[in-house]
């Protein structure tokens, strides 16, 4: 029997009148819901959909019929976190991403962690995401994962777990920014009642991070965003971020390499490019060095990178650090590179390439969540407790055919947040993806992308699988009780203050 999910709004203790007592961060939300009619809350669904479509905020899943694009369902009831909860997460996220960056620099360098017997060298060299041409690169600041999306789940009052690390081309931050704008338009009275920390400076921080990792000494190195084009499922985000940062949105044909430097074609002639924020997968970046059939990349790009004349963000070959088998080693990476105990824990994980783990997983499939090592978007996975006997038997055959392609984890009781559904307000399971920027400094905007499983009982929050999103509010610390911080976690002013 699955454990009862932690309710982030209701403590479960009996309050005045016999009702559940409301946890402190949610009291403003509870008061707002009490005086707002269900009809008014329901009407926001239509308003949000109109706003997103008017602004072109759509999601096109690969394989969709006729290239159909849809808006991701947005729930107007925000997820709220207290400052001390965020402060704890912030420290854990900084620690984890620092270790991942150290690992990536080591994996493409001396591989000291392998020599020390902490991570098998085969875990790197035999990884399908390892890019041999990236070996020996010395990148500015030693940073490889400039933009990381770390997926977190909560299972108790103070229990957060890292579900997975995303350090290739993590997406979703555009929804963090647009969800906040929607909330400020549709629920201004709720904002006025709560001290919500802002997220609007993300684009400025992203641009500053990109500029800080240029090989060039120019005061303002030229940055562009490389997109696969408008058929990509995250194209809206590419265009949105380029516009927000005031940089050019480019496709491969807009760029060329001449004498080891990258240039952008413009009406005023070629313009040198110093940093490329790429949203194109590794294999398609350079048809001369990678896939020769790629029309998405730039011929000669890797040569310019190796010559130190352009930097690519995120770095080439980061997939060795964020696949679901490498994930199991991250706590040891933290101990090895930083000499610290992990602040944020991993979810217990069985690797099917290990005989004992493989045997256990096959015997307990109905109880486990099983995932492909390189899978994403909620695809290629089995949620045992909600699967039929036939589905479990079919998935067992896949595991038997490729044990090395699967890991398994226990079915966690993900925390729930109040969510507006057809029957009114009801708890639904959520996760959280904060975005960590690493350059000359590490920056994290407060909160992140909260994804919500809109189907009752579902644990799958991915938008491609019917999930939705929420605005994530981190509350400013009480001015009369300042945070006990050593300065690592800045306390910015609340939204509108």
Coordinates of C-alpha atoms in Angstrom, one line a residue, residues 17-488:
X17 CA -14.4 24.3 13.3
X18 CA -12.9 20.9 12.7
X19 CA -11.3 21.8 9.4
X20 CA -7.8 21.0 8.4
X21 CA -5.3 23.6 9.5
X22 CA -3.5 25.4 6.7
X23 CA 0.3 25.5 6.6
X24 CA 1.7 28.9 7.1
X25 CA 2.9 29.5 3.5
X26 CA -0.6 28.8 2.1
X27 CA -2.7 30.9 4.4
X28 CA -3.0 33.7 1.9
X29 CA -4.0 31.3 -0.8
X30 CA -6.6 29.7 1.4
X31 CA -8.1 33.1 2.2
X32 CA -8.2 34.0 -1.5
X33 CA -9.9 30.7 -2.4
X34 CA -12.5 31.2 0.4
X35 CA -13.6 34.5 -1.1
X36 CA -13.3 33.7 -4.8
X37 CA -16.2 31.9 -6.4
X38 CA -15.5 28.5 -8.1
X39 CA -17.0 30.1 -11.3
X40 CA -14.4 32.9 -11.3
X41 CA -11.6 30.4 -10.8
X42 CA -13.0 28.2 -13.6
X43 CA -13.2 31.3 -15.9
X44 CA -9.5 31.8 -15.6
X45 CA -8.9 28.6 -17.6
X46 CA -10.4 30.2 -20.7
X47 CA -8.6 33.5 -20.0
X48 CA -5.2 31.7 -19.7
X49 CA -5.8 29.7 -22.8
X50 CA -6.6 32.8 -24.8
X51 CA -3.5 34.6 -23.3
X52 CA -1.2 31.7 -24.2
X53 CA -2.5 31.3 -27.7
X54 CA -2.4 35.1 -28.4
X55 CA 1.2 35.1 -27.3
X56 CA 2.1 31.9 -29.2
X57 CA 2.8 29.9 -26.1
X58 CA 2.2 26.5 -27.4
X59 CA 3.7 23.0 -27.1
X60 CA 4.1 20.8 -30.1
X61 CA 4.8 17.2 -29.2
X62 CA 6.8 15.2 -31.8
X63 CA 4.6 12.8 -33.6
X64 CA 1.5 14.8 -33.1
X65 CA -1.1 14.5 -35.8
X66 CA -0.8 17.3 -38.4
X67 CA 1.8 19.0 -36.3
X68 CA -0.9 19.9 -33.8
X69 CA 0.1 22.5 -31.2
X70 CA -1.6 22.9 -27.9
X71 CA -1.3 25.0 -24.8
X72 CA 0.0 23.3 -21.7
X73 CA -2.8 23.3 -19.1
X74 CA -2.1 26.0 -16.4
X75 CA -3.5 25.9 -12.9
X76 CA -4.2 29.3 -11.3
X77 CA -3.7 28.0 -7.7
X78 CA 0.0 28.7 -7.1
X79 CA 2.4 26.4 -5.4
X80 CA 3.9 28.2 -2.4
X81 CA 7.2 27.6 -0.6
X82 CA 8.5 29.3 2.6
X83 CA 11.8 31.0 2.5
X84 CA 13.5 28.5 4.8
X85 CA 12.4 25.6 2.4
X86 CA 13.9 27.5 -0.5
X87 CA 17.1 28.3 1.3
X88 CA 17.6 24.6 2.0
X89 CA 16.9 23.7 -1.7
X90 CA 19.2 26.5 -3.0
X91 CA 22.2 25.2 -1.1
X92 CA 21.5 21.7 -2.2
X93 CA 21.1 22.7 -5.8
X94 CA 24.3 24.7 -5.9
X95 CA 26.2 21.8 -4.3
X96 CA 24.9 19.3 -6.8
X97 CA 25.5 21.4 -9.9
X98 CA 29.0 22.2 -8.8
X99 CA 29.8 18.5 -8.5
X100 CA 28.2 17.8 -11.9
X101 CA 30.4 20.5 -13.5
X102 CA 33.5 19.1 -11.8
X103 CA 32.6 15.6 -13.0
X104 CA 32.1 16.8 -16.6
X105 CA 35.4 18.6 -16.6
X106 CA 37.1 15.4 -15.2
X107 CA 35.2 13.0 -17.5
X108 CA 36.6 14.9 -20.6
X109 CA 40.0 15.4 -18.9
X110 CA 42.1 13.3 -16.6
X111 CA 39.2 11.1 -15.2
X112 CA 40.6 11.2 -11.7
X113 CA 37.3 10.0 -10.3
X114 CA 37.8 6.8 -12.3
X115 CA 41.4 6.4 -11.2
X116 CA 40.1 6.7 -7.6
X117 CA 37.7 3.8 -8.2
X118 CA 34.6 5.9 -7.5
X119 CA 33.1 5.8 -11.0
X120 CA 34.0 3.0 -13.5
X121 CA 35.7 4.4 -16.6
X122 CA 33.3 2.3 -18.6
X123 CA 30.4 4.4 -17.2
X124 CA 31.9 7.3 -19.2
X125 CA 33.6 5.8 -22.2
X126 CA 30.8 3.3 -23.0
X127 CA 28.1 5.8 -22.4
X128 CA 26.1 6.5 -25.6
X129 CA 26.2 10.3 -24.8
X130 CA 30.0 10.4 -24.6
X131 CA 31.5 12.7 -27.3
X132 CA 35.1 11.7 -27.9
X133 CA 35.8 15.0 -29.8
X134 CA 35.1 16.9 -26.6
X135 CA 38.1 15.3 -24.8
X136 CA 40.8 17.7 -23.7
X137 CA 38.7 20.9 -24.0
X138 CA 39.4 23.6 -21.5
X139 CA 36.3 25.6 -21.2
X140 CA 36.0 29.1 -19.5
X141 CA 35.7 28.7 -15.8
X142 CA 35.7 24.9 -16.2
X143 CA 31.9 25.1 -16.7
X144 CA 30.2 22.5 -18.8
X145 CA 26.6 22.6 -17.4
X146 CA 25.8 26.3 -17.7
X147 CA 22.1 25.8 -17.5
X148 CA 20.8 22.9 -15.4
X149 CA 17.3 21.8 -14.7
X150 CA 17.2 19.6 -11.6
X151 CA 14.0 17.7 -11.1
X152 CA 12.9 17.5 -7.5
X153 CA 10.1 15.7 -5.7
X154 CA 8.9 16.2 -2.2
X155 CA 7.6 13.4 0.0
X156 CA 7.4 15.0 3.5
X157 CA 7.7 18.2 5.5
X158 CA 11.5 18.3 5.0
X159 CA 12.1 15.5 2.6
X160 CA 13.1 16.5 -0.9
X161 CA 14.7 14.1 -3.4
X162 CA 16.4 14.7 -6.7
X163 CA 14.5 12.7 -9.4
X164 CA 16.9 13.5 -12.2
X165 CA 19.5 15.9 -13.5
X166 CA 19.0 17.7 -16.9
X167 CA 22.3 19.3 -18.1
X168 CA 22.0 18.9 -21.9
X169 CA 19.3 21.3 -23.2
X170 CA 16.8 21.6 -20.3
X171 CA 13.5 23.3 -21.2
X172 CA 10.6 24.9 -19.4
X173 CA 11.9 28.1 -18.0
X174 CA 9.7 30.2 -20.4
X175 CA 6.7 28.8 -18.6
X176 CA 8.1 29.9 -15.3
X177 CA 8.2 33.5 -16.6
X178 CA 4.9 33.4 -18.5
X179 CA 3.1 31.7 -15.7
X180 CA 4.2 34.5 -13.4
X181 CA 2.9 37.1 -15.8
X182 CA -0.4 35.3 -16.1
X183 CA -0.8 35.1 -12.3
X184 CA 0.0 38.9 -11.9
X185 CA -2.7 39.7 -14.4
X186 CA -5.4 37.3 -13.2
X187 CA -4.9 37.4 -9.4
X188 CA -3.4 40.8 -8.5
X189 CA -5.2 40.8 -5.2
X190 CA -3.5 37.6 -4.2
X191 CA -0.1 39.1 -5.0
X192 CA -0.9 42.1 -2.9
X193 CA -1.5 39.8 0.1
X194 CA 1.7 37.8 -0.1
X195 CA 5.4 38.6 -0.3
X196 CA 6.4 36.7 -3.5
X197 CA 10.0 36.8 -4.7
X198 CA 10.4 37.8 -8.3
X199 CA 11.6 35.7 -11.3
X200 CA 11.6 38.4 -14.0
X201 CA 15.3 38.8 -13.8
X202 CA 16.0 35.3 -15.2
X203 CA 16.7 36.6 -18.7
X204 CA 19.2 39.2 -17.5
X205 CA 20.9 36.6 -15.4
X206 CA 21.0 34.1 -18.3
X207 CA 22.5 36.7 -20.6
X208 CA 25.1 37.6 -18.0
X209 CA 26.0 33.9 -17.5
X210 CA 26.4 33.4 -21.3
X211 CA 28.6 36.4 -21.7
X212 CA 30.7 35.4 -18.7
X213 CA 31.8 32.1 -20.4
X214 CA 33.0 33.6 -23.6
X215 CA 36.6 32.9 -24.7
X216 CA 36.7 36.5 -25.9
X217 CA 37.9 39.4 -23.8
X218 CA 35.3 41.7 -25.3
X219 CA 33.2 43.6 -22.7
X220 CA 30.0 42.4 -24.4
X221 CA 30.7 39.3 -26.4
X222 CA 28.2 38.5 -29.1
X223 CA 25.7 35.8 -28.1
X224 CA 23.2 34.0 -30.3
X225 CA 20.6 31.3 -29.7
X226 CA 20.7 28.3 -32.1
X227 CA 17.4 26.6 -32.7
X228 CA 16.5 23.6 -34.8
X229 CA 13.6 25.7 -36.1
X230 CA 9.9 26.2 -35.7
X231 CA 9.1 22.5 -35.9
X232 CA 10.9 21.8 -32.7
X233 CA 8.5 21.2 -29.7
X234 CA 10.2 23.9 -27.6
X235 CA 10.5 26.5 -30.4
X236 CA 8.3 29.0 -28.5
X237 CA 10.8 28.9 -25.7
X238 CA 13.7 29.5 -28.0
X239 CA 12.1 32.5 -29.6
X240 CA 10.9 33.8 -26.2
X241 CA 14.3 33.6 -24.6
X242 CA 16.1 35.2 -27.5
X243 CA 13.6 38.1 -27.5
X244 CA 13.9 38.5 -23.7
X245 CA 17.7 38.6 -23.8
X246 CA 17.8 40.8 -26.9
X247 CA 19.9 38.4 -28.9
X248 CA 19.5 36.9 -32.3
X249 CA 17.6 33.7 -32.8
X250 CA 19.5 31.7 -35.5
X251 CA 19.2 28.5 -37.4
X252 CA 22.1 26.6 -38.7
X253 CA 22.0 28.2 -42.1
X254 CA 22.3 31.7 -40.5
X255 CA 25.8 30.8 -39.3
X256 CA 29.1 29.9 -41.0
X257 CA 32.7 29.2 -40.0
X258 CA 35.6 31.1 -41.7
X259 CA 39.2 30.7 -40.7
X260 CA 38.2 29.1 -37.4
X261 CA 35.7 31.7 -36.3
X262 CA 31.9 31.6 -36.3
X263 CA 30.0 34.4 -38.1
X264 CA 26.3 35.3 -38.4
X265 CA 24.9 36.4 -41.7
X266 CA 23.3 39.9 -41.4
X267 CA 22.2 42.6 -43.8
X268 CA 25.2 44.6 -42.7
X269 CA 27.6 41.7 -43.5
X270 CA 29.1 38.9 -41.4
X271 CA 29.1 39.5 -37.6
X272 CA 31.4 37.5 -35.3
X273 CA 29.7 35.1 -32.8
X274 CA 31.4 34.4 -29.4
X275 CA 28.9 32.3 -27.6
X276 CA 26.2 30.0 -28.9
X277 CA 23.3 29.0 -26.6
X278 CA 22.4 25.9 -28.5
X279 CA 19.1 24.1 -28.3
X280 CA 20.2 21.6 -30.9
X281 CA 21.2 18.1 -29.8
X282 CA 24.9 17.1 -29.9
X283 CA 24.7 14.8 -33.0
X284 CA 23.3 17.6 -35.2
X285 CA 25.6 20.4 -34.3
X286 CA 28.3 19.9 -37.0
X287 CA 27.8 17.8 -40.1
X288 CA 31.6 17.7 -40.7
X289 CA 32.3 16.1 -37.3
X290 CA 29.0 14.5 -36.3
X291 CA 26.0 13.4 -38.4
X292 CA 26.8 14.3 -42.0
X293 CA 23.0 14.4 -42.9
X294 CA 22.3 17.2 -40.4
X295 CA 21.0 20.5 -41.7
X296 CA 20.5 21.9 -38.2
X297 CA 24.1 22.6 -37.3
X298 CA 27.1 24.6 -38.6
X299 CA 29.9 23.0 -40.7
X300 CA 33.2 23.4 -38.9
X301 CA 31.6 24.5 -35.5
X302 CA 33.6 21.9 -33.5
X303 CA 36.8 23.1 -35.0
X304 CA 36.0 26.7 -33.9
X305 CA 35.2 25.3 -30.4
X306 CA 38.5 23.4 -30.1
X307 CA 40.4 26.5 -31.3
X308 CA 38.9 28.5 -28.4
X309 CA 37.1 30.9 -30.7
X310 CA 33.5 30.2 -29.8
X311 CA 31.9 28.6 -26.8
X312 CA 28.9 26.3 -27.0
X313 CA 26.3 26.4 -24.1
X314 CA 25.6 23.8 -22.8
X315 CA 28.8 22.0 -23.5
X316 CA 29.2 19.1 -25.9
X317 CA 28.8 15.7 -24.4
X318 CA 27.0 16.6 -21.2
X319 CA 24.7 13.6 -21.5
X320 CA 27.3 11.5 -19.7
X321 CA 26.4 13.3 -16.5
X322 CA 22.6 13.2 -16.7
X323 CA 21.6 9.8 -17.9
X324 CA 19.8 7.7 -15.3
X325 CA 22.7 5.3 -14.7
X326 CA 25.2 8.1 -14.0
X327 CA 22.6 9.6 -11.6
X328 CA 23.3 6.8 -9.1
X329 CA 26.9 8.1 -8.7
X330 CA 26.2 11.8 -8.1
X331 CA 26.2 11.5 -4.2
X332 CA 29.7 10.0 -4.5
X333 CA 30.7 12.8 -6.9
X334 CA 29.8 15.4 -4.3
X335 CA 31.9 13.6 -1.7
X336 CA 34.8 13.2 -4.1
X337 CA 35.0 16.6 -5.7
X338 CA 33.7 18.8 -2.9
X339 CA 34.5 16.8 0.3
X340 CA 30.9 17.3 1.5
X341 CA 28.0 15.2 2.3
X342 CA 25.1 15.6 -0.1
X343 CA 22.4 18.0 1.0
X344 CA 19.8 16.6 -1.4
X345 CA 19.3 12.9 -1.6
X346 CA 18.9 10.7 -4.6
X347 CA 15.8 8.4 -4.9
X348 CA 16.9 4.8 -4.1
X349 CA 17.7 3.3 -7.5
X350 CA 18.3 -0.2 -8.9
X351 CA 20.4 -0.6 -12.0
X352 CA 19.3 -3.5 -14.2
X353 CA 22.8 -4.0 -15.5
X354 CA 23.8 -5.3 -12.0
X355 CA 22.7 -9.0 -11.6
X356 CA 21.3 -8.6 -8.1
X357 CA 19.4 -5.4 -9.0
X358 CA 18.1 -7.0 -12.2
X359 CA 16.7 -10.0 -10.3
X360 CA 15.0 -7.8 -7.7
X361 CA 13.5 -5.5 -10.4
X362 CA 12.0 -8.4 -12.4
X363 CA 10.5 -9.8 -9.2
X364 CA 9.0 -6.5 -8.1
X365 CA 7.9 -4.8 -11.3
X366 CA 4.3 -4.3 -10.1
X367 CA 5.7 -2.1 -7.2
X368 CA 8.4 -0.1 -9.1
X369 CA 8.8 2.8 -11.6
X370 CA 11.1 1.5 -14.3
X371 CA 12.7 4.0 -16.8
X372 CA 14.9 3.9 -19.8
X373 CA 18.4 5.2 -19.0
X374 CA 18.2 7.8 -21.8
X375 CA 14.4 8.2 -21.7
X376 CA 12.7 11.6 -21.3
X377 CA 9.2 13.2 -21.4
X378 CA 7.6 10.4 -19.4
X379 CA 8.1 8.0 -22.3
X380 CA 9.7 4.5 -22.2
X381 CA 8.7 4.0 -18.6
X382 CA 6.5 1.7 -16.5
X383 CA 4.6 2.8 -13.4
X384 CA 4.1 -0.6 -11.9
X385 CA 1.2 0.1 -9.4
X386 CA -0.9 1.7 -12.2
X387 CA -0.1 -0.8 -14.9
X388 CA -2.0 -3.8 -16.0
X389 CA -0.6 -7.3 -15.8
X390 CA -0.2 -7.4 -19.6
X391 CA 1.7 -4.1 -19.6
X392 CA 4.0 -5.4 -16.8
X393 CA 4.7 -8.6 -18.7
X394 CA 5.4 -6.7 -21.9
X395 CA 7.8 -4.3 -20.2
X396 CA 9.5 -7.3 -18.5
X397 CA 10.4 -8.5 -21.9
X398 CA 12.0 -5.2 -22.8
X399 CA 14.1 -5.2 -19.6
X400 CA 15.2 -8.8 -20.3
X401 CA 16.3 -7.9 -23.8
X402 CA 18.3 -4.8 -22.7
X403 CA 19.0 -4.8 -18.9
X404 CA 21.6 -2.1 -19.3
X405 CA 19.0 0.2 -20.7
X406 CA 16.8 0.4 -17.6
X407 CA 16.9 1.6 -14.0
X408 CA 14.1 1.2 -11.4
X409 CA 13.0 3.2 -8.4
X410 CA 10.4 2.8 -5.7
X411 CA 7.0 4.5 -6.3
X412 CA 7.2 7.6 -4.2
X413 CA 4.2 9.3 -2.7
X414 CA 4.9 12.7 -4.4
X415 CA 3.5 15.6 -2.5
X416 CA 0.3 17.2 -3.5
X417 CA -0.9 20.8 -4.0
X418 CA -4.4 22.2 -4.3
X419 CA -5.4 22.2 -8.0
X420 CA -8.5 23.4 -9.8
X421 CA -10.1 20.4 -11.6
X422 CA -13.5 19.7 -13.0
X423 CA -14.9 18.8 -9.6
X424 CA -13.5 21.9 -7.9
X425 CA -10.3 22.2 -5.9
X426 CA -8.5 18.9 -5.2
X427 CA -5.0 17.7 -4.4
X428 CA -2.8 16.7 -7.3
X429 CA 0.8 15.4 -7.4
X430 CA 3.6 17.8 -8.3
X431 CA 7.3 18.0 -9.0
X432 CA 9.6 20.9 -9.3
X433 CA 12.3 21.9 -11.8
X434 CA 14.5 24.8 -10.6
X435 CA 16.9 26.2 -13.1
X436 CA 20.6 26.7 -12.1
X437 CA 22.8 29.1 -14.0
X438 CA 26.6 28.5 -13.8
X439 CA 29.2 31.0 -15.1
X440 CA 31.4 33.2 -13.1
X441 CA 28.9 32.7 -10.4
X442 CA 26.0 30.4 -9.7
X443 CA 22.5 31.9 -9.9
X444 CA 19.1 30.3 -9.2
X445 CA 15.8 32.2 -9.6
X446 CA 13.5 31.5 -6.6
X447 CA 11.2 28.7 -7.4
X448 CA 11.1 27.0 -10.8
X449 CA 8.7 25.0 -13.0
X450 CA 6.1 23.2 -11.0
X451 CA 4.5 20.4 -13.1
X452 CA 1.3 18.9 -12.0
X453 CA -0.4 15.6 -12.8
X454 CA -3.9 16.6 -13.5
X455 CA -5.4 13.1 -13.5
X456 CA -6.5 11.9 -10.1
X457 CA -3.9 9.5 -8.7
X458 CA -1.5 10.0 -11.6
X459 CA 2.2 10.5 -10.8
X460 CA 3.2 11.4 -14.4
X461 CA 3.5 15.2 -14.6
X462 CA 5.1 15.6 -18.1
X463 CA 3.2 17.9 -20.4
X464 CA 3.5 15.4 -23.2
X465 CA 1.6 12.9 -21.0
X466 CA -1.2 15.3 -20.0
X467 CA 0.4 17.1 -17.2
X468 CA 0.0 20.8 -16.5
X469 CA 2.0 23.6 -14.8
X470 CA 1.7 26.0 -11.9
X471 CA 3.3 29.2 -10.9
X472 CA 5.8 28.6 -8.1
X473 CA 5.9 31.2 -5.3
X474 CA 8.8 31.5 -2.9
X475 CA 7.9 33.8 -0.1
X476 CA 10.4 36.5 1.0
X477 CA 11.7 36.1 4.6
X478 CA 10.0 37.9 7.3
X479 CA 11.8 41.3 7.7
X480 CA 11.5 40.8 11.5
X481 CA 13.2 37.4 11.3
X482 CA 16.0 37.6 8.7
X483 CA 17.3 34.3 7.2
X484 CA 20.2 32.6 8.9
X485 CA 22.3 32.7 5.7
X486 CA 26.0 33.1 5.2
X487 CA 25.3 35.3 2.1
X488 CA 25.1 32.4 -0.4

